């Protein structure tokens, strides 16, 4: 009886130890799985944030939300929008004197500055076409100050180019003259295409702003 009791005690102790090892193994395995899952979720969230950032670089936030929710964005008519155009004087002749890398670097430098300026005044960038830069105020969110904002932005763009040209003169480089045109009136705005989405505006107000600039 004593031998049997001793054997049972030994078996019980061994079983408890084995059970403890199994529980410990299961705990660390679950902990590892939770860590891997957390890392994967962080990666997915980072990719989602990156995609969201890229989408907001292409479309206004309001339009991007509509596109994500419904798969399409409706066109809208706005009765009061300020359209601003810029381009550079004698750009074709300037471009012929620069390498491809120099030309793109110069445009990138100017357009990044323009982006910061229009953000400051709450304007929406529409697109660039070659050396032309186009933005608008009062879309997609309506505003009562957009004519004033567009004019202030245009003046600040000219001030930026004046400072840039001073530095270019000191280096003996050719100056870049900037033309700015603004017109306020009705436009139609919307997203066109199913690839490489583009938010654009149309109407006589756009054409008049372009003529004002030229």
mmCIF file of C-alpha atoms in Angstrom:
data_model
loop_
_atom_site.group_PDB
_atom_site.id
_atom_site.type_symbol
_atom_site.label_atom_id
_atom_site.label_comp_id
_atom_site.label_asym_id
_atom_site.label_seq_id
_atom_site.Cartn_x
_atom_site.Cartn_y
_atom_site.Cartn_z
ATOM 1 C CA UNK A 1 0.000 0.000 0.000
ATOM 2 C CA UNK A 2 2.827 2.374 0.837
ATOM 3 C CA UNK A 3 4.569 1.559 -2.459
ATOM 4 C CA UNK A 4 1.326 2.155 -4.361
ATOM 5 C CA UNK A 5 0.716 5.448 -2.551
ATOM 6 C CA UNK A 6 4.300 6.513 -3.274
ATOM 7 C CA UNK A 7 3.897 5.626 -6.944
ATOM 8 C CA UNK A 8 0.630 7.529 -7.159
ATOM 9 C CA UNK A 9 2.228 10.558 -5.466
ATOM 10 C CA UNK A 10 5.137 10.426 -7.914
ATOM 11 C CA UNK A 11 2.750 10.119 -10.862
ATOM 12 C CA UNK A 12 0.681 13.032 -9.513
ATOM 13 C CA UNK A 13 3.742 15.218 -9.119
ATOM 14 C CA UNK A 14 4.914 14.293 -12.608
ATOM 15 C CA UNK A 15 1.483 14.995 -14.035
ATOM 16 C CA UNK A 16 1.356 18.362 -12.322
ATOM 17 C CA UNK A 17 4.800 19.232 -13.659
ATOM 18 C CA UNK A 18 3.776 18.154 -17.159
ATOM 19 C CA UNK A 19 0.563 20.157 -16.912
ATOM 20 C CA UNK A 20 2.540 23.190 -15.716
ATOM 21 C CA UNK A 21 4.948 22.842 -18.671
ATOM 22 C CA UNK A 22 2.031 22.552 -21.105
ATOM 23 C CA UNK A 23 0.331 25.634 -19.642
ATOM 24 C CA UNK A 24 3.607 27.566 -19.734
ATOM 25 C CA UNK A 25 4.213 26.520 -23.359
ATOM 26 C CA UNK A 26 0.660 27.492 -24.317
ATOM 27 C CA UNK A 27 1.065 30.886 -22.590
ATOM 28 C CA UNK A 28 4.280 31.778 -24.404
ATOM 29 C CA UNK A 29 2.892 30.523 -27.703
ATOM 30 C CA UNK A 30 -0.236 32.666 -27.284
ATOM 31 C CA UNK A 31 1.925 35.631 -26.275
ATOM 32 C CA UNK A 32 4.030 35.194 -29.424
ATOM 33 C CA UNK A 33 0.894 34.923 -31.577
ATOM 34 C CA UNK A 34 -0.527 38.092 -29.999
ATOM 35 C CA UNK A 35 2.734 39.947 -30.694
ATOM 36 C CA UNK A 36 2.781 38.772 -34.336
ATOM 37 C CA UNK A 37 -0.882 39.733 -34.705
ATOM 38 C CA UNK A 38 -0.208 43.170 -33.210
ATOM 39 C CA UNK A 39 2.715 43.697 -35.590
ATOM 40 C CA UNK A 40 0.590 42.623 -38.558
ATOM 41 C CA UNK A 41 -2.238 44.960 -37.505
ATOM 42 C CA UNK A 42 0.274 47.807 -37.189
ATOM 43 C CA UNK A 43 1.561 47.081 -40.701
ATOM 44 C CA UNK A 44 -1.986 47.006 -42.088
ATOM 45 C CA UNK A 45 -2.822 50.297 -40.339
ATOM 46 C CA UNK A 46 0.371 51.890 -41.673
ATOM 47 C CA UNK A 47 -0.520 50.786 -45.214
ATOM 48 C CA UNK A 48 -4.061 52.113 -44.789
ATOM 49 C CA UNK A 49 -2.727 55.454 -43.549
ATOM 50 C CA UNK A 50 -0.307 55.596 -46.474
ATOM 51 C CA UNK A 51 -3.094 54.835 -48.970
ATOM 52 C CA UNK A 52 -5.299 57.445 -47.300
ATOM 53 C CA UNK A 53 -2.518 60.015 -47.565
ATOM 54 C CA UNK A 54 -1.952 59.254 -51.234
ATOM 55 C CA UNK A 55 -5.687 59.520 -51.948
ATOM 56 C CA UNK A 56 -5.894 62.891 -50.188
ATOM 57 C CA UNK A 57 -2.979 64.097 -52.307
ATOM 58 C CA UNK A 58 -5.091 63.413 -55.392
ATOM 59 C CA UNK A 59 -8.622 64.319 -54.295
ATOM 60 C CA UNK A 60 -10.206 66.754 -51.820
ATOM 61 C CA UNK A 61 -11.085 65.051 -48.522
ATOM 62 C CA UNK A 62 -14.840 65.455 -49.066
ATOM 63 C CA UNK A 63 -14.651 63.909 -52.547
ATOM 64 C CA UNK A 64 -12.337 61.102 -51.363
ATOM 65 C CA UNK A 65 -14.782 60.151 -48.589
ATOM 66 C CA UNK A 66 -17.657 60.067 -51.077
ATOM 67 C CA UNK A 67 -15.628 57.924 -53.464
ATOM 68 C CA UNK A 68 -14.672 55.438 -50.721
ATOM 69 C CA UNK A 69 -18.232 55.193 -49.409
ATOM 70 C CA UNK A 70 -20.144 54.933 -52.677
ATOM 71 C CA UNK A 71 -17.506 53.974 -55.256
ATOM 72 C CA UNK A 72 -18.310 57.121 -57.228
ATOM 73 C CA UNK A 73 -18.375 60.874 -56.698
ATOM 74 C CA UNK A 74 -21.180 63.057 -58.039
ATOM 75 C CA UNK A 75 -20.472 66.189 -60.044
ATOM 76 C CA UNK A 76 -21.510 69.456 -58.385
ATOM 77 C CA UNK A 77 -22.278 72.926 -59.664
ATOM 78 C CA UNK A 78 -20.907 75.841 -57.674
ATOM 79 C CA UNK A 79 -22.242 79.338 -58.292
ATOM 80 C CA UNK A 80 -19.335 81.228 -56.758
ATOM 81 C CA UNK A 81 -15.742 79.992 -57.141
ATOM 82 C CA UNK A 82 -12.437 81.829 -57.601
ATOM 83 C CA UNK A 83 -10.168 80.158 -60.153
ATOM 84 C CA UNK A 84 -6.442 80.985 -60.158
ATOM 85 C CA UNK A 85 -4.028 80.177 -62.988
ATOM 86 C CA UNK A 86 -0.270 80.734 -63.162
ATOM 87 C CA UNK A 87 2.377 80.046 -65.783
ATOM 88 C CA UNK A 88 5.915 81.138 -66.542
ATOM 89 C CA UNK A 89 6.859 83.654 -69.241
ATOM 90 C CA UNK A 90 8.925 82.297 -72.156
ATOM 91 C CA UNK A 91 8.930 78.854 -70.570
ATOM 92 C CA UNK A 92 9.645 77.044 -73.849
ATOM 93 C CA UNK A 93 12.830 79.047 -74.396
ATOM 94 C CA UNK A 94 13.874 78.525 -70.763
ATOM 95 C CA UNK A 95 13.253 74.768 -70.993
ATOM 96 C CA UNK A 96 15.513 74.451 -74.046
ATOM 97 C CA UNK A 97 18.465 75.751 -72.003
ATOM 98 C CA UNK A 98 18.057 73.247 -69.125
ATOM 99 C CA UNK A 99 18.618 69.530 -68.777
ATOM 100 C CA UNK A 100 15.606 67.352 -68.007
ATOM 101 C CA UNK A 101 16.711 66.990 -64.381
ATOM 102 C CA UNK A 102 17.252 70.741 -63.962
ATOM 103 C CA UNK A 103 13.879 71.573 -65.516
ATOM 104 C CA UNK A 104 11.916 69.162 -63.306
ATOM 105 C CA UNK A 105 13.835 70.290 -60.215
ATOM 106 C CA UNK A 106 13.028 73.973 -60.927
ATOM 107 C CA UNK A 107 9.323 73.257 -61.467
ATOM 108 C CA UNK A 108 9.183 71.040 -58.387
ATOM 109 C CA UNK A 109 10.780 73.770 -56.279
ATOM 110 C CA UNK A 110 8.275 76.394 -57.442
ATOM 111 C CA UNK A 111 5.180 74.213 -57.306
ATOM 112 C CA UNK A 112 5.974 72.949 -53.796
ATOM 113 C CA UNK A 113 6.132 76.577 -52.683
ATOM 114 C CA UNK A 114 2.804 77.270 -54.444
ATOM 115 C CA UNK A 115 1.276 74.249 -52.677
ATOM 116 C CA UNK A 116 2.260 75.676 -49.299
ATOM 117 C CA UNK A 117 0.896 79.111 -50.200
ATOM 118 C CA UNK A 118 -2.536 77.895 -51.301
ATOM 119 C CA UNK A 119 -2.793 75.657 -48.217
ATOM 120 C CA UNK A 120 -2.217 78.786 -46.139
ATOM 121 C CA UNK A 121 -5.191 80.496 -47.799
ATOM 122 C CA UNK A 122 -7.508 77.464 -47.921
ATOM 123 C CA UNK A 123 -7.483 77.020 -51.701
ATOM 124 C CA UNK A 124 -7.821 73.660 -53.454
ATOM 125 C CA UNK A 125 -5.125 72.581 -55.907
ATOM 126 C CA UNK A 126 -6.720 71.298 -59.104
ATOM 127 C CA UNK A 127 -3.780 70.303 -61.310
ATOM 128 C CA UNK A 128 -0.571 71.277 -63.074
ATOM 129 C CA UNK A 129 -0.234 71.181 -66.845
ATOM 130 C CA UNK A 130 3.356 71.603 -67.955
ATOM 131 C CA UNK A 131 4.438 74.891 -66.403
ATOM 132 C CA UNK A 132 0.850 75.942 -65.597
ATOM 133 C CA UNK A 133 -0.536 75.718 -62.055
ATOM 134 C CA UNK A 134 -4.272 75.762 -61.361
ATOM 135 C CA UNK A 135 -6.143 76.067 -58.069
ATOM 136 C CA UNK A 136 -9.520 77.331 -56.853
ATOM 137 C CA UNK A 137 -11.225 78.734 -53.774
ATOM 138 C CA UNK A 138 -14.765 77.973 -52.631
ATOM 139 C CA UNK A 139 -14.671 74.272 -53.594
ATOM 140 C CA UNK A 140 -15.460 71.645 -52.525
ATOM 141 C CA UNK A 141 -16.214 73.458 -49.257
ATOM 142 C CA UNK A 142 -17.997 76.760 -49.757
ATOM 143 C CA UNK A 143 -16.369 79.944 -48.519
ATOM 144 C CA UNK A 144 -17.250 83.635 -48.503
ATOM 145 C CA UNK A 145 -13.634 84.847 -48.487
ATOM 146 C CA UNK A 146 -12.316 82.919 -51.506
ATOM 147 C CA UNK A 147 -11.883 85.954 -53.847
ATOM 148 C CA UNK A 148 -9.756 87.665 -51.206
ATOM 149 C CA UNK A 149 -7.896 84.395 -50.474
ATOM 150 C CA UNK A 150 -7.131 83.815 -54.166
ATOM 151 C CA UNK A 151 -5.772 87.359 -54.626
ATOM 152 C CA UNK A 152 -3.608 87.116 -51.503
ATOM 153 C CA UNK A 153 -2.282 83.746 -52.678
ATOM 154 C CA UNK A 154 -1.496 85.147 -56.138
ATOM 155 C CA UNK A 155 0.380 88.108 -54.632
ATOM 156 C CA UNK A 156 2.361 85.805 -52.353
ATOM 157 C CA UNK A 157 3.283 83.587 -55.314
ATOM 158 C CA UNK A 158 4.642 86.696 -57.060
ATOM 159 C CA UNK A 159 6.590 87.659 -53.933
ATOM 160 C CA UNK A 160 8.086 84.163 -53.795
ATOM 161 C CA UNK A 161 9.159 84.356 -57.438
ATOM 162 C CA UNK A 162 10.658 87.826 -56.889
ATOM 163 C CA UNK A 163 12.806 86.457 -54.057
ATOM 164 C CA UNK A 164 13.750 83.440 -56.157
ATOM 165 C CA UNK A 165 14.730 85.635 -59.106
ATOM 166 C CA UNK A 166 16.959 87.771 -56.871
ATOM 167 C CA UNK A 167 18.920 84.627 -55.993
ATOM 168 C CA UNK A 168 19.009 83.613 -59.664
ATOM 169 C CA UNK A 169 20.382 87.004 -60.686
ATOM 170 C CA UNK A 170 23.158 86.717 -58.116
ATOM 171 C CA UNK A 171 24.156 83.381 -59.689
ATOM 172 C CA UNK A 172 23.909 84.738 -63.236
ATOM 173 C CA UNK A 173 20.925 82.537 -64.052
ATOM 174 C CA UNK A 174 17.895 83.447 -66.160
ATOM 175 C CA UNK A 175 14.883 84.785 -64.296
ATOM 176 C CA UNK A 176 11.487 83.093 -64.352
ATOM 177 C CA UNK A 177 8.701 85.626 -64.875
ATOM 178 C CA UNK A 178 5.343 84.577 -63.429
ATOM 179 C CA UNK A 179 1.904 85.433 -64.785
ATOM 180 C CA UNK A 180 -1.153 85.105 -62.542
ATOM 181 C CA UNK A 181 -4.803 85.290 -63.581
ATOM 182 C CA UNK A 182 -7.903 85.090 -61.366
ATOM 183 C CA UNK A 183 -11.613 85.073 -62.136
ATOM 184 C CA UNK A 184 -14.635 84.443 -59.917
ATOM 185 C CA UNK A 185 -17.818 82.823 -61.194
ATOM 186 C CA UNK A 186 -19.756 79.522 -61.530
ATOM 187 C CA UNK A 187 -18.056 76.188 -62.272
ATOM 188 C CA UNK A 188 -18.895 72.487 -62.447
ATOM 189 C CA UNK A 189 -16.583 70.191 -60.452
ATOM 190 C CA UNK A 190 -16.242 66.435 -60.439
ATOM 191 C CA UNK A 191 -14.075 63.339 -60.796
ATOM 192 C CA UNK A 192 -13.483 61.886 -64.245
ATOM 193 C CA UNK A 193 -12.143 58.506 -65.361
ATOM 194 C CA UNK A 194 -11.798 55.143 -63.618
ATOM 195 C CA UNK A 195 -7.983 55.066 -63.522
ATOM 196 C CA UNK A 196 -5.719 57.728 -62.039
ATOM 197 C CA UNK A 197 -8.675 59.716 -60.712
ATOM 198 C CA UNK A 198 -8.587 63.442 -61.440
ATOM 199 C CA UNK A 199 -10.678 66.096 -59.706
ATOM 200 C CA UNK A 200 -11.310 68.865 -62.235
ATOM 201 C CA UNK A 201 -13.462 71.939 -62.867
ATOM 202 C CA UNK A 202 -15.131 73.191 -66.031
ATOM 203 C CA UNK A 203 -16.999 76.239 -67.265
ATOM 204 C CA UNK A 204 -16.573 79.697 -68.736
ATOM 205 C CA UNK A 205 -15.118 80.927 -65.423
ATOM 206 C CA UNK A 206 -12.161 78.576 -65.921
ATOM 207 C CA UNK A 207 -11.652 79.838 -69.476
ATOM 208 C CA UNK A 208 -11.788 83.488 -68.395
ATOM 209 C CA UNK A 209 -9.258 82.882 -65.578
ATOM 210 C CA UNK A 210 -6.948 81.277 -68.138
ATOM 211 C CA UNK A 211 -7.318 84.295 -70.452
ATOM 212 C CA UNK A 212 -6.668 86.648 -67.537
ATOM 213 C CA UNK A 213 -3.434 84.814 -66.847
ATOM 214 C CA UNK A 214 -2.249 84.895 -70.480
#
